[in-house]
CSV table of C-alpha atoms in Angstrom, one decimal:
chain,number,residue,atom,x,y,z
D,1,MET,CA,216.8,2.5,-7.5
D,2,LYS,CA,217.0,4.8,-10.7
D,3,ILE,CA,214.5,7.4,-9.8
D,4,LYS,CA,212.5,8.0,-13.2
D,5,ALA,CA,209.9,11.1,-13.6
D,6,SER,CA,206.4,9.5,-14.4
D,7,ARG,CA,203.6,11.2,-16.4
D,8,ALA,CA,201.8,11.6,-13.5
D,9,ASP,CA,205.4,13.2,-11.8
D,10,VAL,CA,205.2,15.7,-14.8
D,11,ILE,CA,201.1,16.2,-14.3
D,12,TRP,CA,201.0,17.0,-11.2
D,13,SER,CA,204.2,19.1,-11.1
D,14,TYR,CA,202.3,21.6,-13.2
D,15,VAL,CA,198.9,21.0,-11.4
D,16,GLY,CA,200.6,22.4,-8.9
D,17,THR,CA,202.8,24.8,-9.8
D,18,PHE,CA,199.5,26.3,-11.5
D,19,PHE,CA,197.2,25.8,-8.7
D,20,SER,CA,200.0,27.6,-6.5
D,21,SER,CA,200.2,30.4,-8.8
D,22,SER,CA,196.7,30.7,-10.1
D,23,SER,CA,195.7,30.5,-6.2
D,24,SER,CA,197.2,33.4,-6.3
D,25,PHE,CA,195.4,34.7,-8.8
D,26,LEU,CA,192.3,34.4,-7.9
D,27,LEU,CA,192.8,35.7,-4.4
D,28,LEU,CA,194.0,38.8,-6.4
D,29,PRO,CA,190.4,40.3,-7.1
D,30,PHE,CA,189.4,39.8,-3.3
D,31,ILE,CA,192.7,41.5,-2.2
D,32,LEU,CA,192.3,44.0,-4.5
D,33,HIS,CA,188.6,45.1,-3.2
D,34,PHE,CA,188.8,44.4,0.6
D,35,LEU,CA,192.2,46.1,1.7
D,36,SER,CA,193.6,49.6,1.0
D,37,GLY,CA,196.5,50.5,-1.2
D,38,ASN,CA,198.6,50.7,1.8
D,39,GLN,CA,197.2,47.3,3.3
D,40,ILE,CA,198.0,45.8,0.0
D,41,GLY,CA,201.5,46.9,0.1
D,42,MET,CA,201.8,45.5,3.4
D,43,TRP,CA,200.8,42.3,2.3
D,44,TYR,CA,203.3,42.1,-0.3
D,45,ILE,CA,206.1,42.9,2.1
D,46,PHE,CA,205.1,40.2,4.3
D,47,LEU,CA,205.6,37.7,1.2
D,48,ALA,CA,209.3,39.5,0.7
D,49,ILE,CA,210.1,39.1,4.7
D,50,ASN,CA,209.0,35.2,3.9
D,51,GLY,CA,211.6,35.8,1.2
D,52,LEU,CA,214.2,36.5,3.4
D,53,VAL,CA,213.4,33.8,6.1
D,54,SER,CA,213.8,31.0,3.8
D,55,LEU,CA,217.2,32.3,3.4
D,56,PHE,CA,217.9,31.0,6.9
D,57,ASP,CA,217.3,27.5,5.3
D,58,PHE,CA,221.2,28.4,4.0
D,59,GLY,CA,221.0,26.0,0.9
D,60,PHE,CA,220.3,23.0,3.2
D,61,ASP,CA,216.9,22.2,1.4
D,62,PRO,CA,218.6,21.2,-2.1
D,63,THR,CA,221.2,20.2,-0.8
D,64,PHE,CA,219.6,17.4,1.4
D,65,ALA,CA,217.3,16.2,-1.4
D,66,ARG,CA,220.2,16.2,-3.9
D,67,ASN,CA,222.1,13.9,-1.5
D,68,ILE,CA,218.3,11.7,-0.9
D,69,ALA,CA,218.1,10.9,-4.3
D,70,TYR,CA,221.5,9.4,-3.9
D,71,ALA,CA,221.4,7.4,-1.5
D,72,TRP,CA,218.1,6.4,-3.0
D,73,SER,CA,220.0,5.7,-6.5
D,74,GLY,CA,222.3,3.5,-4.3
D,75,ALA,CA,225.1,6.2,-3.2
D,76,LYS,CA,227.4,4.0,-0.9
D,77,SER,CA,228.3,7.6,0.6
D,78,LEU,CA,227.9,11.4,0.8
D,79,THR,CA,231.1,13.4,-0.4
D,80,LYS,CA,231.6,17.2,-1.0
D,81,ILE,CA,232.3,17.3,-4.7
D,82,GLY,CA,230.7,14.7,-7.0
D,83,ALA,CA,229.1,11.1,-5.8
D,84,SER,CA,230.5,8.4,-3.7
D,85,GLN,CA,230.7,4.8,-5.9
D,86,PHE,CA,227.1,3.2,-5.9
D,87,SER,CA,225.9,-0.2,-5.6
D,88,GLU,CA,225.8,-2.1,-9.2
D,89,ASN,CA,221.6,-3.1,-8.8
D,90,SER,CA,221.6,0.9,-7.3
D,91,THR,CA,219.7,-0.7,-4.1
D,92,PRO,CA,218.7,2.3,-2.0
D,93,ASN,CA,221.0,2.6,1.0
D,94,ILE,CA,218.0,3.4,3.5
D,95,HIS,CA,220.8,3.6,6.9
D,96,LEU,CA,222.3,6.5,4.6
D,97,LEU,CA,219.2,7.5,4.2
D,98,ARG,CA,218.3,7.3,7.6
D,99,ILE,CA,221.3,9.4,8.8
D,100,ILE,CA,220.4,12.5,6.2
D,101,ILE,CA,217.2,12.5,7.6
D,102,ALA,CA,217.8,12.6,11.5
D,103,THR,CA,220.6,15.1,10.7
D,104,SER,CA,217.8,17.4,8.7
D,105,LYS,CA,215.3,17.2,12.0
D,106,ARG,CA,218.5,18.7,13.8
D,107,LEU,CA,219.4,21.5,11.8
D,108,TYR,CA,215.8,22.5,10.8
D,109,GLY,CA,215.4,22.6,14.4
D,110,MET,CA,217.6,25.4,15.6
D,111,LEU,CA,217.7,27.4,12.4
D,112,SER,CA,213.8,27.8,12.7
D,113,LEU,CA,214.5,29.3,16.4
D,114,ALA,CA,216.9,31.7,14.6
D,115,ALA,CA,214.5,32.9,12.1
D,116,PHE,CA,212.1,33.3,14.7
D,117,ALA,CA,214.1,35.4,16.5
D,118,THR,CA,215.1,37.7,13.9
D,119,VAL,CA,211.3,38.2,12.5
D,120,GLY,CA,210.2,38.5,16.2
D,121,THR,CA,212.7,41.5,17.0
D,122,ILE,CA,214.4,43.4,13.7
D,123,GLY,CA,211.2,42.2,11.6
D,124,THR,CA,208.9,43.9,13.8
D,125,PHE,CA,211.0,47.1,13.9
D,126,TYR,CA,210.8,47.1,10.2
D,127,VAL,CA,207.1,46.3,9.7
D,128,LEU,CA,205.8,48.6,12.1
D,129,HIS,CA,208.6,51.3,10.7
D,130,VAL,CA,206.8,51.2,6.8
D,131,GLY,CA,203.4,50.1,8.0
D,132,HIS,CA,202.8,53.3,10.5
D,133,VAL,CA,200.1,54.5,8.2
D,134,ILE,CA,197.9,51.1,9.1
D,135,SER,CA,196.0,50.8,12.2
D,136,PHE,CA,198.1,48.9,15.0
D,137,ASP,CA,195.1,46.8,15.8
D,138,SER,CA,195.0,45.5,12.8
D,139,LEU,CA,198.7,45.1,12.0
D,140,MET,CA,200.5,43.2,14.9
D,141,PRO,CA,198.0,40.4,15.4
D,142,ALA,CA,198.4,39.1,11.4
D,143,TRP,CA,202.3,40.2,12.1
D,144,ILE,CA,202.4,37.4,15.0
D,145,ILE,CA,200.2,35.4,13.1
D,146,PHE,CA,202.4,35.6,10.1
D,147,CYS,CA,205.8,35.1,12.6
D,148,ILE,CA,204.3,32.0,14.0
D,149,ALA,CA,203.6,30.4,10.8
D,150,LEU,CA,207.5,31.5,9.3
D,151,PHE,CA,208.7,29.6,12.0
D,152,MET,CA,206.6,26.2,11.6
D,153,ASN,CA,207.3,26.2,7.6
D,154,LEU,CA,210.6,26.2,8.6
D,155,TYR,CA,210.8,23.8,11.6
D,156,LEU,CA,208.8,21.1,9.1
D,157,GLY,CA,210.6,22.1,6.1
D,158,TYR,CA,212.8,18.9,5.5
D,159,TYR,CA,209.7,17.2,4.9
D,160,SER,CA,209.5,18.2,1.5
D,161,ALA,CA,213.5,17.8,0.6
D,162,LEU,CA,212.8,14.2,1.1
D,163,LEU,CA,209.8,13.5,-1.1
D,164,ARG,CA,211.6,15.8,-3.6
D,165,GLY,CA,214.9,13.5,-3.1
D,166,LEU,CA,212.6,10.0,-3.6
D,167,GLY,CA,211.5,11.5,-6.4
D,168,ALA,CA,207.8,12.0,-5.1
D,169,VAL,CA,207.0,14.9,-8.0
D,170,ALA,CA,203.3,13.9,-7.0
D,171,ASN,CA,202.7,13.8,-3.5
D,172,ILE,CA,204.9,17.4,-3.2
D,173,ASN,CA,202.0,18.4,-5.5
D,174,GLN,CA,199.3,17.1,-4.6
D,175,ALA,CA,199.9,18.2,-1.3
D,176,THR,CA,200.8,21.6,-2.8
D,177,PHE,CA,197.0,21.0,-4.6
D,178,ILE,CA,195.3,21.0,-1.7
D,179,SER,CA,197.1,23.7,0.7
D,180,LYS,CA,196.4,26.6,-1.9
D,181,ALA,CA,193.2,25.6,-2.0
D,182,ILE,CA,192.6,26.2,2.3
D,183,GLN,CA,194.7,28.6,1.9
D,184,PHE,CA,192.7,30.4,-1.1
D,185,VAL,CA,189.1,29.0,0.8
D,186,LEU,CA,190.5,30.7,4.4
D,187,SER,CA,191.8,34.0,3.3
D,188,ALA,CA,188.4,34.7,0.7
D,189,LEU,CA,186.5,34.2,3.6
D,190,GLY,CA,188.0,36.4,5.9
D,191,LEU,CA,188.5,39.0,3.4
D,192,MET,CA,185.0,39.0,2.7
D,193,PHE,CA,183.9,38.9,6.4
D,194,GLY,CA,186.5,42.4,7.3
D,195,PHE,CA,189.2,40.6,9.0
D,196,GLY,CA,191.4,42.7,6.4
D,197,LEU,CA,195.4,41.5,6.9
D,198,ILE,CA,194.6,39.3,9.4
D,199,ALA,CA,192.5,37.3,6.6
D,200,VAL,CA,195.4,36.9,4.4
D,201,ALA,CA,197.9,36.2,7.4
D,202,LEU,CA,195.5,33.3,8.6
D,203,GLY,CA,195.2,31.6,4.9
D,204,PHE,CA,198.6,31.7,4.9
D,205,PHE,CA,199.5,29.9,8.2
D,206,ALA,CA,196.9,27.2,6.9
D,207,ASN,CA,198.8,26.8,4.0
D,208,GLY,CA,202.3,26.2,5.8
D,209,ILE,CA,200.7,23.7,8.3
D,210,VAL,CA,198.4,21.4,6.0
D,211,PHE,CA,201.3,21.0,3.1
D,212,ARG,CA,204.2,19.8,5.5
D,213,ILE,CA,201.4,17.6,7.4
D,214,LEU,CA,200.5,16.1,3.9
D,215,CYS,CA,204.2,15.7,2.9
D,216,LYS,CA,204.6,14.0,6.3
D,217,TYR,CA,201.7,12.0,5.8
D,218,SER,CA,203.2,10.7,2.1
D,219,PHE,CA,206.7,10.2,4.0
D,220,ASP,CA,205.5,8.2,6.7
D,221,SER,CA,203.4,5.9,4.3
D,222,PHE,CA,206.8,5.5,2.0
D,223,LYS,CA,208.7,4.6,5.2
D,224,MET,CA,205.8,1.8,6.3
D,225,GLN,CA,207.1,-0.4,2.9
D,226,GLN,CA,210.7,-0.4,4.5
D,227,THR,CA,209.9,-1.0,7.9
D,228,GLN,CA,212.8,-3.0,9.3
D,229,ALA,CA,215.6,-1.1,7.1
D,230,TRP,CA,214.3,2.1,8.6
D,231,GLN,CA,215.0,0.3,12.6
D,232,GLU,CA,218.6,0.8,12.4
D,233,PRO,CA,220.1,3.2,15.1
D,234,VAL,CA,221.7,6.6,14.0
D,235,SER,CA,225.0,7.4,16.1
D,236,ARG,CA,225.5,11.4,17.1
D,237,ALA,CA,228.8,10.3,14.8
D,238,ASP,CA,227.1,10.2,11.9
D,239,ILE,CA,224.7,13.0,12.4
D,240,LEU,CA,228.0,15.7,13.0
D,241,SER,CA,229.9,13.6,10.0
D,242,THR,CA,226.8,14.0,7.7
D,243,LEU,CA,226.4,17.5,8.6
D,244,HIS,CA,229.8,18.2,8.3
D,245,LEU,CA,230.2,16.8,4.6
D,246,VAL,CA,226.6,18.2,3.2
D,247,SER,CA,227.6,21.9,4.7
D,248,PHE,CA,230.4,22.4,2.0
D,249,ASN,CA,228.0,22.6,-0.7
D,250,ALA,CA,225.2,23.7,1.9
D,251,VAL,CA,226.7,27.3,2.7
D,252,ARG,CA,227.5,27.6,-1.2
D,253,ASP,CA,223.8,27.1,-1.7
D,254,GLY,CA,223.0,29.1,0.8
D,255,ILE,CA,224.7,31.9,-0.5
D,256,VAL,CA,223.5,31.3,-4.1
D,257,ALA,CA,219.9,31.9,-2.5
D,258,VAL,CA,220.8,35.2,-0.7
D,259,SER,CA,221.7,36.6,-3.9
D,260,ASN,CA,218.9,35.1,-5.7
D,261,TYR,CA,216.6,37.2,-3.3
D,262,LEU,CA,218.8,40.2,-3.8
D,263,VAL,CA,218.0,39.7,-7.7
D,264,THR,CA,214.2,38.9,-7.1
D,265,GLN,CA,212.2,39.5,-3.9
D,266,ALA,CA,214.3,42.0,-2.4
D,267,SER,CA,212.9,44.6,-5.1
D,268,SER,CA,209.7,44.7,-2.9
D,269,ILE,CA,211.6,45.9,0.4
D,270,LEU,CA,213.5,48.4,-1.8
D,271,ALA,CA,210.6,49.3,-3.2
D,272,SER,CA,208.6,49.9,0.3
D,273,LEU,CA,211.8,52.4,1.1
D,274,PHE,CA,211.9,54.4,-2.2
D,275,LEU,CA,208.4,54.0,-3.1
D,276,THR,CA,204.9,54.7,-1.4
D,277,LEU,CA,203.0,51.3,0.0
D,278,THR,CA,200.6,51.5,-2.8
D,279,GLN,CA,203.3,51.9,-5.5
D,280,THR,CA,204.9,49.0,-3.9
D,281,GLY,CA,202.0,46.7,-3.9
D,282,VAL,CA,201.1,47.8,-7.5
D,283,TYR,CA,205.2,46.7,-8.5
D,284,SER,CA,204.7,43.5,-6.1
D,285,ILE,CA,201.4,42.1,-8.0
D,286,SER,CA,203.2,42.6,-11.5
D,287,LEU,CA,206.3,40.9,-10.3
D,288,GLN,CA,204.3,38.3,-8.1
D,289,LEU,CA,202.1,37.8,-11.7
D,290,ALA,CA,205.7,37.3,-13.8
D,291,THR,CA,207.2,34.5,-11.3
D,292,ALA,CA,203.7,32.8,-11.7
D,293,VAL,CA,204.7,32.7,-15.6
D,294,SER,CA,207.9,31.6,-14.5
D,295,ASN,CA,207.5,29.0,-12.1
D,296,ILE,CA,204.9,27.7,-14.3
D,297,SER,CA,207.1,27.6,-17.2
D,298,ALA,CA,209.5,26.1,-15.4
D,299,SER,CA,207.5,22.8,-13.8
D,300,MET,CA,208.9,20.7,-16.1
D,301,ILE,CA,212.3,21.1,-14.5
D,302,TYR,CA,211.9,21.0,-11.3
D,303,ALA,CA,209.9,18.0,-12.2
D,304,TYR,CA,212.7,16.0,-13.5
D,305,HIS,CA,215.5,17.3,-11.3
D,306,PRO,CA,215.6,13.9,-9.7
D,307,THR,CA,215.5,12.1,-12.9
D,308,PHE,CA,218.9,14.0,-13.5
D,309,GLN,CA,220.6,13.2,-10.0
D,310,SER,CA,220.1,9.6,-11.0
D,311,ALA,CA,220.8,9.7,-14.3
D,312,PHE,CA,224.3,11.6,-13.5
D,313,LEU,CA,224.6,8.8,-11.1
D,314,ASN,CA,224.5,6.3,-13.4
D,315,HIS,CA,226.5,8.1,-16.1
D,316,ASP,CA,223.2,8.0,-18.5
D,317,LEU,CA,224.4,10.9,-21.0
D,318,LYS,CA,221.3,10.6,-23.0
D,319,THR,CA,218.9,11.0,-20.2
D,320,GLN,CA,220.6,13.8,-19.1
D,321,LYS,CA,220.6,15.8,-21.9
D,322,LYS,CA,217.1,14.6,-22.6
D,323,VAL,CA,215.8,16.4,-19.5
D,324,VAL,CA,217.7,19.4,-19.9
D,325,SER,CA,216.1,19.7,-23.5
D,326,ARG,CA,212.5,19.0,-22.5
D,327,GLY,CA,212.9,21.4,-19.6
D,328,LEU,CA,214.2,24.9,-21.9
D,329,SER,CA,211.6,24.1,-24.6
D,330,MET,CA,208.8,24.3,-22.0
D,331,LEU,CA,210.2,27.1,-20.7
D,332,TYR,CA,210.2,28.9,-23.2
D,333,ALA,CA,207.2,28.1,-24.8
D,334,LEU,CA,204.9,28.7,-21.6
D,335,THR,CA,206.6,32.2,-20.9
D,336,VAL,CA,205.5,33.5,-24.3
D,337,LEU,CA,201.9,32.2,-23.5
D,338,GLY,CA,201.8,32.7,-20.2
D,339,THR,CA,203.2,36.8,-20.8
D,340,LEU,CA,200.4,37.0,-23.3
D,341,ALA,CA,198.2,35.4,-21.3
D,342,VAL,CA,198.4,37.9,-18.0
D,343,CYS,CA,198.4,41.2,-20.5
D,344,PHE,CA,195.1,40.8,-22.2
D,345,VAL,CA,193.4,38.5,-20.2
D,346,VAL,CA,194.4,38.8,-16.2
D,347,PHE,CA,195.1,42.6,-16.5
D,348,PRO,CA,191.5,43.5,-17.6
D,349,LEU,CA,190.3,41.1,-15.2
D,350,LEU,CA,192.3,43.1,-12.2
D,351,ARG,CA,191.1,46.6,-13.7
D,352,PHE,CA,187.6,45.7,-13.4
D,353,PHE,CA,187.8,44.7,-9.8
D,354,LYS,CA,189.5,47.8,-8.9
D,355,PRO,CA,189.6,50.6,-11.5
D,356,SER,CA,191.9,53.1,-9.5
D,357,SER,CA,194.5,50.0,-10.4
D,358,SER,CA,198.0,51.4,-12.7
D,359,PHE,CA,199.0,48.1,-14.4
D,360,SER,CA,201.8,48.5,-17.3
D,361,ILE,CA,202.1,46.2,-20.6
D,362,PRO,CA,205.4,47.3,-21.2
D,363,PHE,CA,206.8,47.1,-18.1
D,364,PHE,CA,205.1,43.4,-17.3
D,365,ILE,CA,206.6,42.5,-20.6
D,366,GLY,CA,210.0,43.7,-19.3
D,367,MET,CA,210.1,42.1,-16.3
D,368,SER,CA,208.6,38.7,-18.2
D,369,VAL,CA,212.5,38.9,-20.1
D,370,TYR,CA,214.4,39.4,-16.9
D,371,MET,CA,212.3,36.8,-15.1
D,372,LEU,CA,213.2,34.2,-18.5
D,373,LEU,CA,216.3,34.9,-18.5
D,374,TRP,CA,216.8,34.4,-14.8
D,375,GLN,CA,214.7,31.4,-14.8
D,376,GLN,CA,217.2,30.0,-17.7
D,377,GLN,CA,220.0,30.8,-15.6
D,378,SER,CA,218.8,28.7,-12.5
D,379,ALA,CA,218.2,26.3,-14.7
D,380,GLY,CA,221.6,25.8,-15.8
D,381,ALA,CA,222.8,26.3,-12.4
D,382,SER,CA,220.5,23.6,-10.5
D,383,TYR,CA,221.7,21.2,-13.4
D,384,ILE,CA,224.8,22.1,-12.4
D,385,SER,CA,224.2,21.4,-8.5
D,386,ASP,CA,222.6,18.3,-9.1
D,387,THR,CA,226.2,17.1,-9.7
D,388,ASN,CA,226.9,18.5,-6.3
D,389,ASN,CA,228.6,21.3,-7.5
D,390,VAL,CA,228.5,24.6,-6.5
D,391,PRO,CA,231.5,26.7,-8.9
D,392,TYR,CA,229.7,29.6,-9.4
D,393,VAL,CA,229.0,30.9,-5.6
D,394,ARG,CA,231.5,34.1,-6.1
D,395,ALA,CA,229.9,34.8,-9.3
D,396,TYR,CA,226.0,34.9,-7.7
D,397,LEU,CA,227.4,36.8,-4.2
D,398,ILE,CA,229.2,39.9,-6.4
D,399,SER,CA,226.4,40.1,-9.1
D,400,GLY,CA,223.3,39.7,-6.3
D,401,LEU,CA,225.3,43.1,-4.3
D,402,LEU,CA,226.0,44.7,-7.5
D,403,SER,CA,222.6,44.6,-8.4
D,404,VAL,CA,221.0,45.9,-5.1
D,405,LEU,CA,223.4,48.6,-5.5
D,406,LEU,CA,222.8,49.9,-9.2
D,407,THR,CA,219.3,49.5,-8.2
D,408,VAL,CA,219.3,51.8,-5.3
D,409,ALA,CA,221.4,54.0,-7.5
D,410,LEU,CA,219.0,54.1,-10.0
D,411,LEU,CA,216.3,54.8,-7.2
D,412,THR,CA,217.8,57.8,-5.9
D,413,THR,CA,217.6,59.6,-9.1
D,414,GLY,CA,213.9,59.8,-8.9
D,415,LYS,CA,213.4,59.8,-12.5
D,416,LEU,CA,212.6,56.2,-13.9
D,417,GLY,CA,209.7,55.2,-11.3
D,418,VAL,CA,209.4,51.4,-10.8
D,419,TRP,CA,212.0,50.7,-13.8
D,420,PRO,CA,214.8,50.6,-11.9
D,421,LEU,CA,213.9,47.6,-10.1
D,422,ILE,CA,214.4,45.6,-13.1
D,423,ILE,CA,217.1,47.4,-15.0
D,424,GLY,CA,219.2,47.1,-12.2
D,425,PRO,CA,219.9,43.6,-11.9
D,426,GLY,CA,218.6,43.0,-14.8
D,427,LEU,CA,221.9,44.6,-16.6
D,428,VAL,CA,224.0,43.1,-14.2
D,429,GLN,CA,222.7,39.4,-14.9
D,430,LEU,CA,222.8,40.1,-18.3
D,431,SER,CA,226.5,41.2,-17.9
D,432,TYR,CA,227.5,37.4,-16.9
D,433,ASN,CA,225.4,34.8,-15.1
D,434,ASN,CA,222.5,34.6,-17.2
D,435,TRP,CA,224.2,32.9,-20.2
D,436,LYS,CA,228.0,31.5,-18.2
D,437,TRP,CA,226.2,28.5,-16.3
D,438,LEU,CA,223.7,27.2,-19.1
D,439,SER,CA,226.6,27.5,-21.6
D,440,SER,CA,228.9,25.4,-19.1
D,441,VAL,CA,226.4,22.6,-18.8
D,442,PHE,CA,225.7,22.5,-22.8
D,443,GLN,CA,229.7,22.1,-23.4
D,444,ARG,CA,230.0,19.0,-20.4
D,445,LEU,CA,226.8,17.4,-22.4
D,446,GLN,CA,228.1,18.2,-25.9
D,447,THR,CA,225.7,20.3,-27.2
D,448,SER,CA,224.3,24.2,-27.5
D,449,LEU,CA,221.4,25.9,-26.5
D,450,ARG,CA,219.7,26.3,-30.4
D,451,GLN,CA,220.5,22.1,-30.4
D,452,SER,CA,218.9,21.8,-27.4
D,453,LEU,CA,216.1,23.9,-27.6
D,454,LEU,CA,215.3,22.0,-31.4
D,455,GLU,CA,215.7,18.8,-29.7
D,456,GLY,CA,213.0,19.9,-27.0
D,457,PHE,CA,210.3,21.0,-29.5
D,458,SER,CA,210.9,18.5,-31.8
D,459,GLY,CA,210.3,15.7,-29.0
D,460,TRP,CA,207.0,16.9,-28.4
D,461,THR,CA,205.8,17.5,-31.9
D,462,VAL,CA,206.5,13.4,-32.0
D,463,LEU,CA,205.1,13.2,-28.8
D,464,LEU,CA,201.7,15.3,-29.7
D,465,LYS,CA,201.5,13.2,-32.6
D,466,ARG,CA,201.6,9.8,-31.1
D,467,GLU,CA,199.2,11.4,-28.5
D,468,PHE,CA,196.6,12.3,-31.1
D,469,LYS,CA,197.0,9.4,-33.1
D,470,ARG,CA,196.2,6.8,-29.8
D,471,GLY,CA,193.0,9.3,-29.2
D,472,GLU,CA,191.5,8.8,-33.1
D,473,SER,CA,192.2,5.0,-32.9
D,474,GLU,CA,190.5,4.9,-29.7
D,475,LYS,CA,187.3,6.3,-31.5
């Protein structure tokens, strides 16, 4: 069955991503008002650790989602690289889906236990070390709640991969909308009643649990429509064989995830080692805002991945080019608009709630440019991985390590403040990854960045004119 992103999928993709990010914006005034500078810094260190724990997934999430999309599009079997033959009528291979799902359940159980053991030991020592200026009675309960949330989020993480693979983008983003709303309400109320770090930790816990319960409900509803086909048993041999096949690219995706962490979220941990907790908090808020703008701008790219994967499996080059041009043009347009909105709307509002806060517009613009280039390279890499091929592992790993080394070297000089946190990784990524992988995609699709952007903007213009004419005729 061909997977095609519907208008509802695209709309909900923006709604989910926007509310996921805007809920953080809405919560920021409460965090700035009710938490001290040290507590703000610690909370963002918590979130950086969350990003680190997500690496225990080690690339299986996108790999499972990709192979589920293949099975749903009619693939007869899985392969290490590329895709196998598929049924002529593109009938979903339900038995193969069953095998992939059983494999993911078994694997995520083991990964979540390993992650919990790590954050419960090494993570606790680190948190106590950098958070010694915060009351133990406030810090430890929040940290324990956060650790439990990390375990549950990873353990149940495969449900969102299942829905993404099936192309159920609207369901995922509806779950995101509801869970983020609950997180905001619980965190805001908790902060207002004086629970400090415990309040935001409880909100984080509720967000993860509600999101995964809703994803499970959506997936169970889907299974009810395929009752008989889902009854076939899955053997241990099937699970081991599938794990062997998907591990080939999952390990590579995992190394890429580690590299991406080193050039994005790891900066908050590096900041905590060289700067004060208060400085770390201010930097992390700027990073959060830039990341939010970047993620919202890339929502269409995320929404159309199942469509791109299905088009690749069906050798539909025209659809692949259309998906890329629409996604990249929207990425550029929304990044510019979002950056301007943060500089001239969000920052003044944050200063109103906390006049002592020090946000730098030039630094934020620099970070936005860095995140745009990083999101562009990520888009190129993800389009390549949609073809079940991950050739960029070595380049990502080397650049990630070099980024950390250059950042640390610049931080130790003590002369550039927080700028090394984007100058270091920015110079390294610009030298190769920022342009290499998207160029590879363009070469295969026989197009270019300029042509793709022009086609994308032209397509959006035609679509807007059509919608405008339709609205006029309805009047």
